[in-house]
Structures are given as C-alpha cells and as structure tokens.
C-alpha cells in the first residue's frame, strides 16, 4: 500500500524567513511550488542531501486551511507527513477494510491524487497519502533524465557513482580507486 515517506510539511507564518533558513543557510534545493487558491495557502517542496524532502506551507489569506493550526502554533511547526502510494484506490480500500476513516480526496489531473487521515485516527498526526511521480516535483538538477538509471563521473582520486532512486532523485556515492576495482570485479561475475 505504501511505497515510502515522501516528505514532511512545515507550516510557517513567514515564508521568506523560513525559505532563507532552509535554502540559503542549510542548502536546501527548491522544487515545485504553487498556490492552493481554494484552501488559501502556498506550498513549496525542498530537497536536502540525496533523498530528504520537506515542504513549507504558509497562509495566503486570513481564513485559509492553516488559520487554526497557526493560531495554536504561534511560530508554525510540523503540520503533516506525506506517504507515497502506487495506487490511491487500493490505499482507500485498505483503510476502509480496517475501518480507518479518511477525508479530502483530491485529484489534480494525472499528476497527484490524495487523501488524508485525521490526527484523531492516526495517533495525533495528520497523514497525507498521495499517488504521484516524485521526480515531477523536484528540481531538475537533482533528477536523472528520463530513461537514465545511473551515471559515473571521473574524479582525481576515484569517481562519483550516482543511481536513480525509486523514490525520486538520485543517490550519489564517492568511490576510491580500490572500491572501483572491487565493484568492476563484482560486476564482471554476472
């Protein structure tokens, strides 16, 4: 039912201050972002390191989705986490089979389908379950071109070996010349 944890979401009152902290100080790479006009908030995905992602969300109107949350959490804070599923309908069926209520089914074309589990039904945590392709939401500098699964870059003392990660983005390893020889030997055994 669940492929992985995709990201955590942090609600903030001051987006620019939070963006500066995460992007300019900690080195996060911004990905997709957009206004949700119906619920009056803006969201932006960021990547840190090889695989870690988070989302900043902030209100764009006084009566939006985040009003109550930010009233109770003056500086903002952890809002929800998102689980990726390969099939939102199967996820719904599994929850229904186990009498776990969910709400907020939304479908945004072919790129995003989501449901939510309320904190009262999930041990105090808001859970978003979504069906999507992670690379669609990441900065192109941290994803491989379609169809490419790995790359090798020669370095002064070894190489950088990068692999496509099934959760989006890529994993990068630095190999010494000795490790390269060992890997080559192991691959030749096939």
XYZ file of C-alpha atoms in Angstrom:
190
model
C 0.000 0.000 0.000
C 2.754 2.499 0.915
C 5.960 2.950 -1.060
C 7.724 5.323 1.322
C 7.593 8.506 3.339
C 7.934 11.262 0.752
C 8.181 14.416 2.844
C 7.203 16.243 5.995
C 5.306 19.506 5.852
C 6.135 22.521 7.990
C 3.588 25.314 8.387
C 5.172 28.754 8.735
C 3.912 32.295 9.188
C 6.885 33.929 7.467
C 7.706 32.033 4.283
C 10.660 34.199 3.239
C 12.353 33.843 6.637
C 11.845 30.053 6.555
C 12.968 29.817 2.923
C 16.149 31.762 3.712
C 16.918 29.489 6.681
C 16.406 26.211 4.827
C 17.684 27.221 1.373
C 20.388 29.836 1.941
C 21.760 28.598 5.269
C 21.161 24.815 5.190
C 21.480 24.374 1.417
C 18.020 23.034 0.529
C 17.205 22.901 -3.193
C 13.760 24.313 -4.080
C 11.445 22.163 -6.187
C 7.843 22.628 -7.273
C 5.585 25.100 -5.530
C 2.139 26.584 -6.096
C -0.781 28.422 -4.587
C -3.769 26.403 -3.435
C -6.412 29.062 -4.014
C -9.299 27.009 -2.603
C -7.623 26.491 0.776
C -5.636 29.757 0.769
C -2.097 28.539 1.201
C 1.152 28.308 -0.752
C 3.348 25.204 -0.755
C 6.944 24.641 -1.848
C 8.918 21.371 -1.897
C 12.622 21.408 -0.942
C 15.292 18.697 -1.121
C 18.209 18.270 1.266
C 21.082 15.910 0.569
C 20.401 12.841 -1.563
C 16.891 11.812 -0.561
C 15.395 14.004 2.161
C 12.488 16.279 1.302
C 10.247 18.678 3.144
C 7.531 21.141 2.255
C 6.970 24.665 3.524
C 3.345 25.782 3.633
C 2.134 29.243 4.579
C -1.218 31.045 4.504
C -2.156 33.333 1.630
C -5.399 34.512 3.212
C -6.768 35.100 6.715
C -9.391 32.335 6.633
C -7.481 29.537 4.954
C -6.652 25.975 5.851
C -3.778 26.970 8.168
C -5.664 29.552 10.274
C -6.440 27.285 13.249
C -3.089 25.481 13.101
C -1.085 28.725 13.182
C -3.322 30.160 15.897
C -2.422 27.164 18.087
C 1.232 27.083 16.932
C 2.404 30.698 17.010
C 5.685 30.149 15.136
C 4.359 27.344 12.962
C 5.676 23.801 13.121
C 5.247 20.242 11.917
C 1.906 20.055 10.077
C 1.742 16.616 8.398
C 3.751 13.967 6.635
C 3.116 12.544 3.198
C 3.226 8.866 2.289
C 3.561 7.844 -1.347
C 1.336 5.063 -2.680
C 1.426 3.484 -6.137
C -2.390 3.197 -6.133
C -4.644 5.626 -4.244
C -7.718 3.416 -4.789
C -6.012 0.423 -3.159
C -4.956 2.666 -0.282
C -8.575 3.769 0.170
C -9.779 0.144 0.063
C -7.212 -0.903 2.669
C -8.257 1.901 5.010
C -11.945 1.068 4.512
C -11.285 -2.638 5.163
C -9.769 -1.706 8.526
C -12.430 0.929 9.342
C -9.936 3.783 9.286
C -11.718 6.956 8.193
C -10.118 9.272 5.662
C -11.156 12.552 4.096
C -10.241 15.155 1.499
C -9.899 13.092 -1.668
C -8.442 15.413 -4.289
C -7.286 14.703 -7.801
C -5.079 17.124 -9.723
C -5.096 15.749 -13.250
C -2.888 12.716 -13.722
C -0.074 14.096 -11.562
C -1.450 13.960 -7.991
C -4.200 12.094 -6.123
C -4.502 12.405 -2.343
C -6.429 11.530 0.803
C -5.872 12.424 4.453
C -6.175 10.604 7.769
C -7.193 12.893 10.633
C -4.877 13.101 13.663
C -7.617 11.678 15.913
C -7.459 8.489 13.812
C -3.642 8.415 13.433
C -2.152 8.828 16.920
C -2.110 12.625 16.843
C -0.522 13.034 13.398
C -2.135 14.313 10.196
C -1.222 11.885 7.398
C -1.487 12.627 3.693
C -1.412 9.616 1.351
C -0.726 10.514 -2.276
C -0.214 8.856 -5.650
C 2.342 10.705 -7.799
C 5.714 10.566 -9.572
C 8.270 12.159 -7.195
C 10.565 13.445 -9.958
C 7.737 15.673 -11.227
C 8.086 17.795 -8.076
C 11.888 18.008 -7.774
C 14.376 20.465 -9.226
C 15.796 19.084 -12.477
C 19.361 19.429 -11.122
C 18.768 16.529 -8.716
C 16.956 14.083 -11.012
C 18.124 11.944 -13.917
C 16.846 12.447 -17.448
C 14.010 10.063 -18.305
C 15.344 6.584 -19.046
C 18.728 7.094 -17.358
C 19.388 4.938 -14.270
C 23.000 5.758 -13.361
C 25.981 7.972 -14.121
C 29.717 7.763 -13.480
C 31.893 10.859 -13.179
C 35.675 10.515 -13.055
C 37.370 12.340 -10.186
C 41.005 12.994 -9.369
C 41.008 10.175 -6.800
C 38.262 7.796 -7.887
C 34.790 8.510 -9.183
C 31.309 9.665 -8.302
C 28.693 6.998 -8.946
C 25.046 8.129 -8.973
C 21.939 5.953 -9.172
C 18.290 6.682 -9.848
C 16.332 6.278 -6.613
C 12.832 4.757 -6.867
C 11.570 7.486 -4.538
C 12.739 10.239 -6.867
C 16.047 11.976 -7.248
C 19.339 10.176 -7.079
C 21.769 8.613 -4.636
C 25.417 9.555 -5.028
C 28.450 7.590 -3.823
C 32.108 8.592 -3.869
C 34.333 5.599 -4.723
C 38.089 5.290 -4.257
C 40.151 3.598 -6.992
C 40.235 0.435 -4.852
C 36.444 0.429 -4.479
C 36.071 0.973 -8.225
C 38.241 -2.082 -8.947
C 36.251 -4.200 -6.494
C 32.936 -3.065 -7.998
C 34.209 -3.762 -11.523
C 35.312 -7.243 -10.470
C 31.938 -7.995 -8.842
C 30.008 -6.771 -11.896
C 32.115 -8.937 -14.192
C 30.902 -12.016 -12.281
C 27.484 -11.723 -13.969
